[in-house]
């Protein structure tokens, strides 16, 4: 039997080796148009970045070694230019001497792979524009960097390869910009999971443009200008196109072989094409999606190897079938690992498959063992039987283990209930007694059993405020550092004693930081007669990341020198070391609010001038500690990363340098808010937030009609006399009901103003109010006006202080400006 294989690397080379192991007498010829038949294409970016230092390390098998070990006729620089199925022969061009000849076959295996997508735009053929598919491409990029020392690079496309290229260019000291047409990078994962990666790229000083594509590449003096669809332009020294690959089907199509609807070579479960004597494997073929059963093109090395093996089995007479690809993939993004298996939400929606989902944020190993790091896991499953449909994981440690376990569970047809029962290896350095995979199963099973219904981050802002109550069950400290607009704070430990504050005729939406305390709150409320209760899946952490800013475009200019914002924690010069004792605290393994609580507790026993040095593994601590110091007045001396650990040094305030002992001039601000008009309320809070952002203390004294701004939108059950009830019914209940001072137009005007503010990305009044509270603005409601107008304290939003005229006079005397609005 004579077998010809077209193309090497994962599919072709594995088919050749497997076939020889099964049939010592077969004549096997492998044609490869390049110089290399088997190379580590997934390792190519790391040679560019210098992680892999030797060229030879990229070669899995040389033509000479493969020929000698497997007795295979390996012909490199030989391009198969056509197939003649009727004659069972191929036409080959010898690229060394440019001669053509034919070779017959009994069986043919096609493994042409995929080719990079190169858009048809002006300038794409410039010598400074690169693609990355093979070893020669890799050498061209590395040689260009070595010779020309570029300062800036643009990577077009935020897929796995694009991100890996960006990381390795960054490692070479190049300022890197990623341009991605979609609303998030790494299309294998969903938006809220990609948002974690966006944040990580920001911390590495990688520039990110989202929802924008490349329109043209233009030479400008000695560099290039990448012109985007939005009209923005990025100056750069080089461009790497990483927008994806497409199956190389020209040879198959010209031979009359069937091409599938997704653009790949159509094959059956035995890897046979429409011609029974021709097989096809690897990135060029269309396979069955293991989850949906639909045809798909999924270019991955693992499946390509398996397909090559299966094709060889069937040619050798062993019946072997390929059951489909589930798309298990993993990528390194600087210190972080991103992995996925099965289908994501977009794929399931396209296939019309019903699904439920959950998100958890456990630690990678026992929190009490040093250097425990958070890992975020999203599980997607069938609402009918709990069958696992997909999973995504993002974290610093243990991501590969968890995604592999879930990938195995998917292949075995397991459900979320099975994940609960898995017995996985445990020791404190490696896991927890309840492994994150078990935890994912527990949470998903709780949803399906009805123990705890959930809502998701993208549903929060769509809720009907008149029909729902949003409760933050975290501590007051966490709440004051940032919460969801409109949420009231009832800490979990206080919940049972405050049940009378929660209406039973509304949907109760609870949330905490990551979901656990929210789940406990749900169980408490349900067992006290609250029928319609839901927990925010993934908690405030997921909401905050997913609703935050995802792109960070414009962070540096073309001529900027390379710099990274994620640096090792600096050691202050000797003459700048603060006086006082240094107290060290290890908060590694604790998730929010753990590290902040550790800081707070440690500060209680310290003297002014003492320094707290704290280590934490929660990435969110980097932002939290900055806000906390700003709010409390303590001095953040420095903050930085030591490996995967965040180290911050905070000096306790209270001792001023001698030259500052004289009482400084006050720049506080005070304002009376008398009006209850929407436009004036917006102006008041814009001024207050602006002053607070400049470090000023701000007091807002609300009286008469201004009190309506502070009213809760929902009706609060309080006892009132008849006149007070009448007043309350006539006045607007809360900020959402306020009229305009001009052009109210029967309520159309306020809606128009709110629409324009949203279109122009201006915070709503409700967001401005929450931001003011978060920034430490003192909000005082006049108790005399409240008595006159029949407004009770319980009817006001959280964070409001009740006071009299003395409260305002005292603030005004400490201010350099007082406003009446």
mmCIF file of C-alpha atoms in Angstrom, residues 144 149-154 169 173-177 207 209 233-239 554-560:
data_model
loop_
_atom_site.group_PDB
_atom_site.id
_atom_site.type_symbol
_atom_site.label_atom_id
_atom_site.label_comp_id
_atom_site.label_asym_id
_atom_site.label_seq_id
_atom_site.Cartn_x
_atom_site.Cartn_y
_atom_site.Cartn_z
ATOM 1 C CA UNK A 144 13.338 42.713 12.481
ATOM 2 C CA UNK A 149 14.918 47.907 17.766
ATOM 3 C CA UNK A 150 11.260 49.037 17.361
ATOM 4 C CA UNK A 151 9.782 51.091 20.164
ATOM 5 C CA UNK A 152 6.145 50.389 19.417
ATOM 6 C CA UNK A 153 4.126 47.550 17.870
ATOM 7 C CA UNK A 154 0.468 47.113 16.978
ATOM 8 C CA UNK A 169 6.830 41.804 22.132
ATOM 9 C CA UNK A 173 10.869 46.182 25.646
ATOM 10 C CA UNK A 174 8.334 47.288 23.040
ATOM 11 C CA UNK A 175 5.242 49.372 23.807
ATOM 12 C CA UNK A 176 2.376 47.210 22.546
ATOM 13 C CA UNK A 177 -1.106 48.131 21.350
ATOM 14 C CA UNK A 207 -2.729 49.477 25.295
ATOM 15 C CA UNK A 209 -8.496 49.263 21.573
ATOM 16 C CA UNK A 233 -4.581 56.669 14.092
ATOM 17 C CA UNK A 234 -1.794 54.788 15.883
ATOM 18 C CA UNK A 235 1.856 55.468 15.033
ATOM 19 C CA UNK A 236 3.971 52.329 15.170
ATOM 20 C CA UNK A 237 7.199 50.728 13.990
ATOM 21 C CA UNK A 238 5.670 47.335 13.161
ATOM 22 C CA UNK A 239 2.341 45.547 12.826
ATOM 23 C CA UNK A 554 -4.173 56.588 24.302
ATOM 24 C CA UNK A 555 -1.960 55.682 27.275
ATOM 25 C CA UNK A 556 1.301 56.541 25.499
ATOM 26 C CA UNK A 557 2.670 58.385 22.494
ATOM 27 C CA UNK A 558 4.720 56.925 19.662
ATOM 28 C CA UNK A 559 8.007 58.319 20.964
ATOM 29 C CA UNK A 560 7.452 57.146 24.553
#
